[in-house]
Tab-separated table of N, CA and C in Angstrom:
chain	number	residue	atom	x	y	z
A	150	MET	N	-21.096	-4.634	-2.972
A	150	MET	CA	-20.297	-4.957	-3.935
A	150	MET	C	-19.465	-6.264	-3.619
A	151	PRO	N	-19.527	-7.295	-4.507
A	151	PRO	CA	-18.860	-8.598	-4.223
A	151	PRO	C	-17.316	-8.080	-4.120
A	152	ILE	N	-16.723	-8.807	-3.121
A	152	ILE	CA	-15.296	-8.600	-3.077
A	152	ILE	C	-14.515	-8.845	-4.239
A	153	GLU	N	-14.913	-9.710	-5.144
A	153	GLU	CA	-14.197	-10.156	-6.338
A	153	GLU	C	-14.189	-8.853	-7.274
A	154	GLU	N	-14.857	-7.946	-7.303
A	154	GLU	CA	-14.894	-6.827	-8.162
A	154	GLU	C	-13.659	-5.944	-7.552
A	155	LEU	N	-13.373	-5.782	-6.296
A	155	LEU	CA	-12.303	-5.144	-5.710
A	155	LEU	C	-10.941	-6.000	-6.048
A	156	TYR	N	-11.152	-7.212	-5.817
A	156	TYR	CA	-9.895	-8.094	-6.351
A	156	TYR	C	-9.575	-7.792	-7.751
A	157	ALA	N	-10.590	-7.723	-8.636
A	157	ALA	CA	-10.303	-7.432	-9.979
A	157	ALA	C	-9.575	-6.094	-10.162
A	158	ILE	N	-10.101	-5.108	-9.580
A	158	ILE	CA	-9.623	-3.836	-9.658
A	158	ILE	C	-8.105	-3.838	-9.176
A	159	ALA	N	-7.789	-4.363	-8.148
A	159	ALA	CA	-6.401	-4.452	-7.539
A	159	ALA	C	-5.509	-5.112	-8.708
A	160	THR	N	-5.917	-6.241	-9.081
A	160	THR	CA	-5.224	-6.897	-10.024
A	160	THR	C	-4.928	-6.297	-11.384
A	161	ARG	N	-5.933	-5.798	-11.790
A	161	ARG	CA	-5.874	-5.002	-13.210
A	161	ARG	C	-5.096	-3.649	-13.146
A	162	GLU	N	-5.389	-2.942	-12.012
A	162	GLU	CA	-4.845	-1.553	-11.970
A	162	GLU	C	-3.522	-1.543	-11.147
A	163	LEU	N	-3.240	-2.440	-10.161
A	163	LEU	CA	-2.085	-2.297	-9.348
A	163	LEU	C	-1.022	-3.155	-9.319
A	164	ALA	N	-1.347	-4.498	-9.862
A	164	ALA	CA	-0.485	-5.616	-9.899
A	164	ALA	C	0.476	-5.341	-11.205
A	165	LYS	N	1.566	-4.432	-10.763
A	165	LYS	CA	2.285	-4.070	-12.072
A	165	LYS	C	3.767	-4.086	-11.564
A	166	ASP	N	4.583	-4.028	-12.557
A	166	ASP	CA	6.063	-3.656	-12.356
A	166	ASP	C	6.239	-2.144	-12.924
A	167	LEU	N	6.806	-1.239	-12.086
A	167	LEU	CA	6.844	0.250	-12.489
A	167	LEU	C	8.239	0.334	-12.594
A	168	VAL	N	8.782	1.032	-13.704
A	168	VAL	CA	10.162	1.539	-13.927
A	168	VAL	C	10.261	2.896	-13.857
A	169	PHE	N	11.016	3.309	-12.922
A	169	PHE	CA	11.274	4.769	-12.485
A	169	PHE	C	12.667	5.095	-12.634
A	170	GLU	N	13.090	6.453	-12.950
A	170	GLU	CA	14.473	6.845	-12.725
A	170	GLU	C	14.638	7.640	-11.481
A	171	ILE	N	15.421	6.970	-10.761
A	171	ILE	CA	15.771	7.663	-9.501
A	171	ILE	C	17.283	7.739	-9.364
A	172	ASP	N	17.542	9.017	-9.166
A	172	ASP	CA	19.004	9.325	-9.132
A	172	ASP	C	19.753	9.140	-10.433
A	173	ASP	N	19.094	9.155	-11.602
A	173	ASP	CA	19.660	8.924	-12.933
A	173	ASP	C	19.840	7.409	-13.060
A	174	GLU	N	19.228	6.568	-12.294
A	174	GLU	CA	19.410	4.998	-12.502
A	174	GLU	C	17.883	4.622	-12.609
A	175	PRO	N	17.710	3.579	-13.526
A	175	PRO	CA	16.487	2.943	-13.595
A	175	PRO	C	16.185	1.928	-12.529
A	176	VAL	N	14.948	2.076	-11.866
A	176	VAL	CA	14.658	1.123	-10.767
A	176	VAL	C	13.358	0.606	-11.120
A	177	THR	N	13.229	-0.763	-10.945
A	177	THR	CA	12.140	-1.531	-11.126
A	177	THR	C	11.422	-1.684	-9.732
A	178	LEU	N	10.079	-1.396	-9.746
A	178	LEU	CA	9.350	-1.572	-8.427
A	178	LEU	C	8.201	-2.479	-8.660
A	179	SER	N	8.080	-3.550	-7.854
A	179	SER	CA	7.028	-4.577	-8.248
A	179	SER	C	6.062	-4.328	-7.061
A	180	ILE	N	4.612	-4.229	-7.312
A	180	ILE	CA	3.633	-4.169	-6.333
A	180	ILE	C	3.274	-5.657	-6.018
A	181	ARG	N	3.535	-6.110	-4.785
A	181	ARG	CA	3.412	-7.450	-4.401
A	181	ARG	C	2.180	-7.651	-3.537
A	182	GLY	N	1.704	-6.615	-2.844
A	182	GLY	CA	0.542	-6.761	-2.005
A	182	GLY	C	-0.248	-5.615	-2.120
A	183	VAL	N	-1.682	-5.692	-1.855
A	183	VAL	CA	-2.537	-4.622	-1.830
A	183	VAL	C	-3.461	-4.892	-0.563
A	184	LEU	N	-3.775	-4.127	0.248
A	184	LEU	CA	-4.620	-4.303	1.378
A	184	LEU	C	-5.541	-3.131	1.472
A	185	LEU	N	-6.892	-3.307	1.513
A	185	LEU	CA	-7.799	-2.275	1.740
A	185	LEU	C	-8.397	-2.310	3.204
A	186	ALA	N	-8.460	-1.130	3.825
A	186	ALA	CA	-9.022	-1.170	5.148
A	186	ALA	C	-9.781	-0.015	5.420
A	187	ARG	N	-10.767	0.103	6.207
A	187	ARG	CA	-11.554	1.181	6.630
A	187	ARG	C	-10.870	1.767	7.814
A	188	THR	N	-11.018	3.186	7.847
A	188	THR	CA	-10.519	3.965	8.837
A	188	THR	C	-11.616	4.922	9.213
A	189	GLU	N	-11.443	5.337	10.560
A	189	GLU	CA	-12.438	6.351	11.043
A	189	GLU	C	-12.206	7.804	10.333
A	190	SER	N	-11.032	8.126	9.984
A	190	SER	CA	-10.650	9.371	9.389
A	190	SER	C	-11.112	9.504	7.833
A	191	ARG	N	-11.781	10.599	7.549
A	191	ARG	CA	-12.067	10.650	6.112
A	191	ARG	C	-11.009	11.614	5.349
A	192	GLY	N	-9.978	12.015	6.233
A	192	GLY	CA	-8.953	12.890	5.525
A	192	GLY	C	-8.101	12.228	4.684
A	193	TYR	N	-7.121	12.905	4.015
A	193	TYR	CA	-6.258	12.434	3.150
A	193	TYR	C	-4.800	12.398	3.781
A	194	ASN	N	-4.140	11.347	3.638
A	194	ASN	CA	-2.742	11.195	4.319
A	194	ASN	C	-1.947	10.032	3.579
A	195	PHE	N	-0.794	9.989	3.839
A	195	PHE	CA	0.165	8.730	3.365
A	195	PHE	C	1.101	8.612	4.482
A	196	SER	N	1.605	7.237	4.375
A	196	SER	CA	2.576	6.815	5.346
A	196	SER	C	3.597	5.928	4.564
A	197	PHE	N	4.853	5.734	5.029
A	197	PHE	CA	5.774	4.996	4.517
A	197	PHE	C	6.389	4.058	5.354
A	198	PHE	N	6.463	2.668	5.250
A	198	PHE	CA	6.988	1.701	6.101
A	198	PHE	C	8.179	0.959	5.534
A	199	GLU	N	9.254	1.245	5.862
A	199	GLU	CA	10.516	0.509	5.345
A	199	GLU	C	10.468	-0.849	6.088
A	200	LEU	N	10.365	-2.047	5.299
A	200	LEU	CA	10.517	-3.286	5.780
A	200	LEU	C	11.930	-3.839	5.725
A	201	SER	N	12.600	-3.550	4.645
A	201	SER	CA	14.085	-3.843	4.463
A	201	SER	C	14.538	-2.982	3.327
A	202	GLU	N	15.739	-3.232	2.960
A	202	GLU	CA	16.484	-2.378	1.959
A	202	GLU	C	15.762	-2.360	0.576
A	203	ASP	N	14.983	-3.509	0.347
A	203	ASP	CA	14.392	-3.494	-1.028
A	203	ASP	C	12.755	-3.766	-0.881
A	204	GLU	N	12.351	-3.704	0.413
A	204	GLU	CA	10.850	-3.840	0.505
A	204	GLU	C	10.239	-2.715	1.188
A	205	PHE	N	9.143	-2.046	0.857
A	205	PHE	CA	8.500	-1.141	1.677
A	205	PHE	C	6.921	-1.113	1.489
A	206	VAL	N	6.208	-0.416	2.285
A	206	VAL	CA	4.886	-0.427	2.168
A	206	VAL	C	4.506	1.061	2.111
A	207	LEU	N	3.599	1.630	1.029
A	207	LEU	CA	3.129	2.863	1.045
A	207	LEU	C	1.639	2.650	1.309
A	208	ALA	N	1.207	3.621	2.371
A	208	ALA	CA	-0.221	3.587	2.711
A	208	ALA	C	-0.809	4.875	2.357
A	209	VAL	N	-1.843	4.771	1.611
A	209	VAL	CA	-2.601	5.982	1.239
A	209	VAL	C	-4.060	6.104	1.844
A	210	GLN	N	-4.355	7.100	2.531
A	210	GLN	CA	-5.561	7.255	3.138
A	210	GLN	C	-6.388	8.375	2.435
A	211	MET	N	-7.633	7.955	2.119
A	211	MET	CA	-8.513	8.782	1.464
A	211	MET	C	-10.040	8.399	1.714
A	212	LYS	N	-10.997	9.299	2.021
A	212	LYS	CA	-12.423	8.942	2.043
A	212	LYS	C	-12.740	7.707	2.905
A	213	GLY	N	-11.977	7.748	4.163
A	213	GLY	CA	-12.513	6.708	5.103
A	213	GLY	C	-11.972	5.375	4.858
A	214	PHE	N	-10.940	5.268	3.877
A	214	PHE	CA	-10.177	4.019	3.586
A	214	PHE	C	-8.527	4.335	3.603
A	215	ILE	N	-7.927	3.087	3.778
A	215	ILE	CA	-6.384	3.094	3.659
A	215	ILE	C	-6.067	2.009	2.590
A	216	VAL	N	-5.338	2.271	1.662
A	216	VAL	CA	-4.812	1.382	0.741
A	216	VAL	C	-3.321	1.296	1.093
A	217	TYR	N	-2.908	0.069	1.388
A	217	TYR	CA	-1.629	-0.258	1.680
A	217	TYR	C	-0.960	-1.033	0.432
A	218	LEU	N	0.078	-0.595	-0.147
A	218	LEU	CA	0.769	-1.001	-1.288
A	218	LEU	C	2.089	-1.670	-0.677
A	219	GLY	N	2.301	-2.942	-0.856
A	219	GLY	CA	3.462	-3.552	-0.676
A	219	GLY	C	4.332	-3.532	-1.862
A	220	ILE	N	5.500	-3.005	-1.775
A	220	ILE	CA	6.383	-2.750	-2.968
A	220	ILE	C	7.808	-3.280	-2.838
A	221	GLU	N	8.178	-4.091	-3.780
A	221	GLU	CA	9.569	-4.612	-3.817
A	221	GLU	C	10.416	-3.884	-4.911
A	222	SER	N	11.593	-3.636	-4.548
A	222	SER	CA	12.541	-2.890	-5.532
A	222	SER	C	13.453	-4.054	-5.942
A	223	ASP	N	13.871	-3.775	-7.275
A	223	ASP	CA	15.015	-4.889	-7.855
A	223	ASP	C	16.311	-4.625	-7.298
A	224	GLU	N	16.490	-3.592	-6.612
A	224	GLU	CA	17.846	-3.185	-5.842
A	224	GLU	C	17.460	-2.552	-4.597
A	225	GLU	N	18.659	-2.593	-3.798
A	225	GLU	CA	18.456	-1.951	-2.547
A	225	GLU	C	18.379	-0.543	-2.739
A	226	LEU	N	17.517	0.256	-1.909
A	226	LEU	CA	17.432	1.775	-2.091
A	226	LEU	C	17.825	2.493	-0.923
A	227	GLU	N	18.572	3.478	-1.126
A	227	GLU	CA	19.117	4.339	0.119
A	227	GLU	C	17.992	5.280	0.520
A	228	GLU	N	18.103	5.458	1.877
A	228	GLU	CA	17.046	6.339	2.455
A	228	GLU	C	16.735	7.748	1.806
A	229	GLU	N	17.940	8.207	1.254
A	229	GLU	CA	17.878	9.426	0.589
A	229	GLU	C	16.941	9.659	-0.505
A	230	VAL	N	16.689	8.486	-1.242
A	230	VAL	CA	15.776	8.410	-2.294
A	230	VAL	C	14.377	8.369	-1.990
A	231	TYR	N	14.044	8.069	-0.671
A	231	TYR	CA	12.804	7.798	-0.391
A	231	TYR	C	11.666	9.074	-0.585
A	232	PRO	N	12.012	10.263	-0.259
A	232	PRO	CA	11.148	11.465	-0.586
A	232	PRO	C	10.840	11.444	-2.210
A	233	GLU	N	11.759	11.242	-2.997
A	233	GLU	CA	11.551	11.280	-4.325
A	233	GLU	C	10.761	10.132	-4.845
A	234	LEU	N	10.985	9.022	-4.352
A	234	LEU	CA	10.401	7.831	-4.606
A	234	LEU	C	8.804	7.851	-4.047
A	235	VAL	N	8.466	8.265	-3.075
A	235	VAL	CA	7.264	8.454	-2.610
A	235	VAL	C	6.609	9.363	-3.584
A	236	ARG	N	7.126	10.400	-3.917
A	236	ARG	CA	6.443	11.643	-4.751
A	236	ARG	C	6.071	10.884	-6.055
A	237	VAL	N	7.053	10.171	-6.698
A	237	VAL	CA	6.831	9.640	-7.911
A	237	VAL	C	5.622	8.549	-7.867
A	238	LEU	N	5.832	7.589	-6.751
A	238	LEU	CA	4.745	6.655	-6.734
A	238	LEU	C	3.370	7.319	-6.475
A	239	LEU	N	3.293	8.121	-5.635
A	239	LEU	CA	1.969	8.903	-5.447
A	239	LEU	C	1.355	9.539	-6.697
A	240	GLU	N	2.221	10.151	-7.448
A	240	GLU	CA	1.950	10.843	-8.786
A	240	GLU	C	1.472	9.910	-9.629
A	241	HIS	N	1.987	8.584	-9.786
A	241	HIS	CA	1.514	7.621	-10.753
A	241	HIS	C	0.515	6.819	-10.401
A	242	LEU	N	0.329	6.528	-9.100
A	242	LEU	CA	-0.505	5.637	-8.677
A	242	LEU	C	-1.894	6.169	-7.938
A	243	THR	N	-1.904	7.316	-7.853
A	243	THR	CA	-3.143	7.923	-7.076
A	243	THR	C	-4.449	7.783	-7.909
A	244	PRO	N	-4.395	7.822	-9.179
A	244	PRO	CA	-5.713	7.579	-9.948
A	244	PRO	C	-6.120	6.143	-9.699
A	245	GLN	N	-5.309	5.247	-9.754
A	245	GLN	CA	-5.680	3.676	-9.513
A	245	GLN	C	-6.183	3.561	-7.996
A	246	ILE	N	-5.580	4.130	-7.080
A	246	ILE	CA	-6.018	4.155	-5.712
A	246	ILE	C	-7.325	4.650	-5.500
A	247	ALA	N	-7.544	5.998	-6.244
A	247	ALA	CA	-8.830	6.508	-6.143
A	247	ALA	C	-9.810	5.789	-6.671
A	248	LEU	N	-9.664	5.126	-7.778
A	248	LEU	CA	-10.617	4.178	-8.351
A	248	LEU	C	-11.028	3.080	-7.439
A	249	LEU	N	-10.099	2.434	-6.777
A	249	LEU	CA	-10.234	1.314	-5.962
A	249	LEU	C	-11.192	1.764	-4.690
A	250	ILE	N	-10.663	2.870	-4.266
A	250	ILE	CA	-11.564	3.459	-2.954
A	250	ILE	C	-12.879	3.984	-3.357
A	251	THR	N	-13.015	4.467	-4.516
A	251	THR	CA	-14.216	4.997	-4.846
A	251	THR	C	-15.338	3.784	-5.097
A	252	LYS	N	-14.793	2.580	-5.674
A	252	LYS	CA	-15.619	1.543	-5.961
A	252	LYS	C	-15.869	0.928	-4.420
A	253	ALA	N	-15.144	0.959	-3.570
A	253	ALA	CA	-15.119	0.369	-2.187
A	253	ALA	C	-16.215	1.278	-1.404
A	254	GLU	N	-15.945	2.544	-1.698
A	254	GLU	CA	-16.882	3.519	-0.891
A	254	GLU	C	-18.411	3.409	-1.114
A	255	ARG	N	-18.579	3.040	-2.283
A	255	ARG	CA	-20.119	2.849	-2.701
A	255	ARG	C	-20.882	1.553	-1.823
A	256	GLU	N	-20.084	0.377	-1.948
A	256	GLU	CA	-20.821	-0.659	-1.450
A	256	GLU	C	-20.165	-1.738	-0.423
A	257	TYR	N	-18.770	-1.407	-0.405
A	257	TYR	CA	-17.967	-2.482	0.400
A	257	TYR	C	-18.313	-2.220	1.973
A	258	SER	N	-18.656	-3.369	2.541
A	258	SER	CA	-19.110	-3.225	3.955
A	258	SER	C	-18.044	-3.993	4.875
A	259	GLY	N	-16.947	-4.491	4.425
A	259	GLY	CA	-16.017	-5.112	5.267
A	259	GLY	C	-15.075	-4.170	6.024
A	260	ARG	N	-14.226	-4.592	7.010
A	260	ARG	CA	-13.380	-3.785	7.655
A	260	ARG	C	-12.109	-3.720	6.966
A	261	ALA	N	-11.563	-4.860	6.597
A	261	ALA	CA	-10.231	-5.066	5.931
A	261	ALA	C	-10.209	-6.307	5.125
A	262	ASP	N	-9.573	-6.205	4.006
A	262	ASP	CA	-9.471	-7.448	2.984
A	262	ASP	C	-8.095	-7.227	2.266
A	263	LEU	N	-7.399	-8.308	2.028
A	263	LEU	CA	-6.079	-8.434	1.291
A	263	LEU	C	-6.723	-8.739	-0.062
A	264	LEU	N	-6.328	-7.698	-0.911
A	264	LEU	CA	-6.858	-7.838	-2.323
A	264	LEU	C	-5.708	-8.450	-3.240
A	265	LEU	N	-4.431	-8.405	-2.860
A	265	LEU	CA	-3.525	-8.849	-3.686
A	265	LEU	C	-2.284	-9.382	-2.975
A	266	ASP	N	-1.886	-10.699	-3.284
A	266	ASP	CA	-0.884	-11.284	-2.674
A	266	ASP	C	0.006	-11.935	-3.811
A	267	ASP	N	0.957	-11.227	-4.385
A	267	ASP	CA	1.745	-11.566	-5.507
A	267	ASP	C	3.102	-12.048	-5.093
A	268	GLU	N	3.391	-13.068	-4.540
A	268	GLU	CA	4.686	-13.529	-4.290
A	268	GLU	C	5.369	-12.553	-3.169
A	269	MET	N	4.695	-12.132	-2.100
A	269	MET	CA	5.247	-11.380	-1.251
A	269	MET	C	6.277	-12.130	-0.496
A	270	GLY	N	7.390	-11.268	0.034
A	270	GLY	CA	8.357	-12.144	0.769
A	270	GLY	C	7.864	-12.240	2.216
A	271	PRO	N	8.596	-13.069	3.004
A	271	PRO	CA	8.201	-13.329	4.359
A	271	PRO	C	7.791	-12.251	5.416
A	272	ASP	N	8.777	-11.140	5.300
A	272	ASP	CA	8.606	-9.870	5.963
A	272	ASP	C	7.525	-9.286	5.512
A	273	MET	N	7.173	-9.046	4.264
A	273	MET	CA	5.995	-8.231	3.930
A	273	MET	C	4.709	-8.954	4.254
A	274	LYS	N	4.791	-10.349	4.081
A	274	LYS	CA	3.426	-11.118	4.247
A	274	LYS	C	3.162	-10.952	5.862
A	275	GLU	N	4.200	-11.090	6.692
A	275	GLU	CA	3.968	-10.999	8.126
A	275	GLU	C	3.436	-9.536	8.474
A	276	PHE	N	3.942	-8.428	7.796
A	276	PHE	CA	3.514	-7.165	7.965
A	276	PHE	C	2.005	-6.979	7.529
A	277	PHE	N	1.760	-7.373	6.354
A	277	PHE	CA	0.326	-7.290	5.691
A	277	PHE	C	-0.625	-8.196	6.594
A	278	TYR	N	-0.284	-9.339	7.030
A	278	TYR	CA	-1.270	-10.139	7.682
A	278	TYR	C	-1.410	-9.571	9.299
A	279	GLY	N	-0.336	-9.079	9.745
A	279	GLY	CA	-0.546	-8.187	11.093
A	279	GLY	C	-1.373	-7.120	10.932
A	280	LEU	N	-1.311	-6.312	9.830
A	280	LEU	CA	-2.298	-5.147	9.509
A	280	LEU	C	-3.487	-5.647	9.488
A	281	LEU	N	-3.806	-6.747	8.676
A	281	LEU	CA	-5.210	-7.260	8.409
A	281	LEU	C	-5.945	-7.585	9.746
A	282	VAL	N	-5.227	-8.226	10.657
A	282	VAL	CA	-5.757	-8.525	11.946
A	282	VAL	C	-6.107	-7.449	12.735
A	283	LYS	N	-5.158	-6.543	12.734
A	283	LYS	CA	-5.362	-5.333	13.600
A	283	LYS	C	-6.593	-4.598	12.990
A	284	HIS	N	-6.689	-4.265	11.602
A	284	HIS	CA	-7.809	-3.656	11.141
A	284	HIS	C	-9.068	-4.353	11.460
A	285	ARG	N	-9.076	-5.753	11.336
A	285	ARG	CA	-10.343	-6.392	11.543
A	285	ARG	C	-10.824	-6.421	12.952
A	286	LYS	N	-9.875	-6.366	13.776
A	286	LYS	CA	-10.180	-6.175	15.248
A	286	LYS	C	-10.373	-4.771	15.799
A	287	GLY	N	-10.312	-3.725	14.838
A	287	GLY	CA	-10.496	-2.388	15.134
A	287	GLY	C	-9.297	-1.862	16.064
A	288	LYS	N	-8.164	-2.388	16.200
A	288	LYS	CA	-7.091	-2.016	16.801
A	288	LYS	C	-6.225	-0.923	16.034
A	289	THR	N	-5.311	-0.179	16.840
A	289	THR	CA	-4.525	0.747	16.093
A	289	THR	C	-3.409	0.066	15.483
A	290	ILE	N	-2.906	0.501	14.259
A	290	ILE	CA	-1.810	-0.205	13.587
A	290	ILE	C	-0.478	0.295	14.246
A	291	TYR	N	-0.461	1.498	14.752
A	291	TYR	CA	0.780	2.020	15.362
A	291	TYR	C	1.054	1.481	16.790
A	292	GLU	N	2.235	1.123	16.971
A	292	GLU	CA	2.615	0.667	18.359
A	292	GLU	C	3.379	1.675	19.051
A	293	GLN	N	2.938	2.063	20.208
A	293	GLN	CA	3.718	3.153	20.988
A	293	GLN	C	4.696	2.350	21.873
A	294	THR	N	6.049	2.717	21.597
A	294	THR	CA	7.022	2.104	22.228
A	294	THR	C	7.712	2.669	23.514
A	295	GLU	N	7.162	3.970	23.598
A	295	GLU	CA	7.559	4.698	24.917
A	295	GLU	C	6.458	5.636	25.336
A	296	VAL	N	6.530	5.975	26.452
A	296	VAL	CA	5.396	6.872	27.012
A	296	VAL	C	5.504	8.328	26.295
A	297	ALA	N	4.512	8.901	25.791
A	297	ALA	CA	4.583	10.060	25.146
A	297	ALA	C	4.682	11.222	26.099
């Protein structure tokens, strides 16, 4: 499958501003980046990375792929809202993520590709390009800071 088809899906399905009500307040979340990467695990999982008070990354893993979504909020978010925020995002975005992964699963042969870079801030851009390099080199994305 040409990578252009994956870019088109990411742009059409994920390059959106989403408005949710969190703690009875409307919050606009803008998807600024999408990275698709292969992984050895075929399980289902998700991770949340806080980059700043208004930028974070939601990583969704399924069927041997991880989709990283770089999301920017129109206002600073408190840590207490993260569980509800992740629940709402997963509920809303899982069909689009599954569509992207299903298309990639059939014919995509790459290790990792940045599918969307929509005015990402410098911190998010650094995070995404660091992930891209690690995935392409086959390295773990998690850094161990102390001996387990």
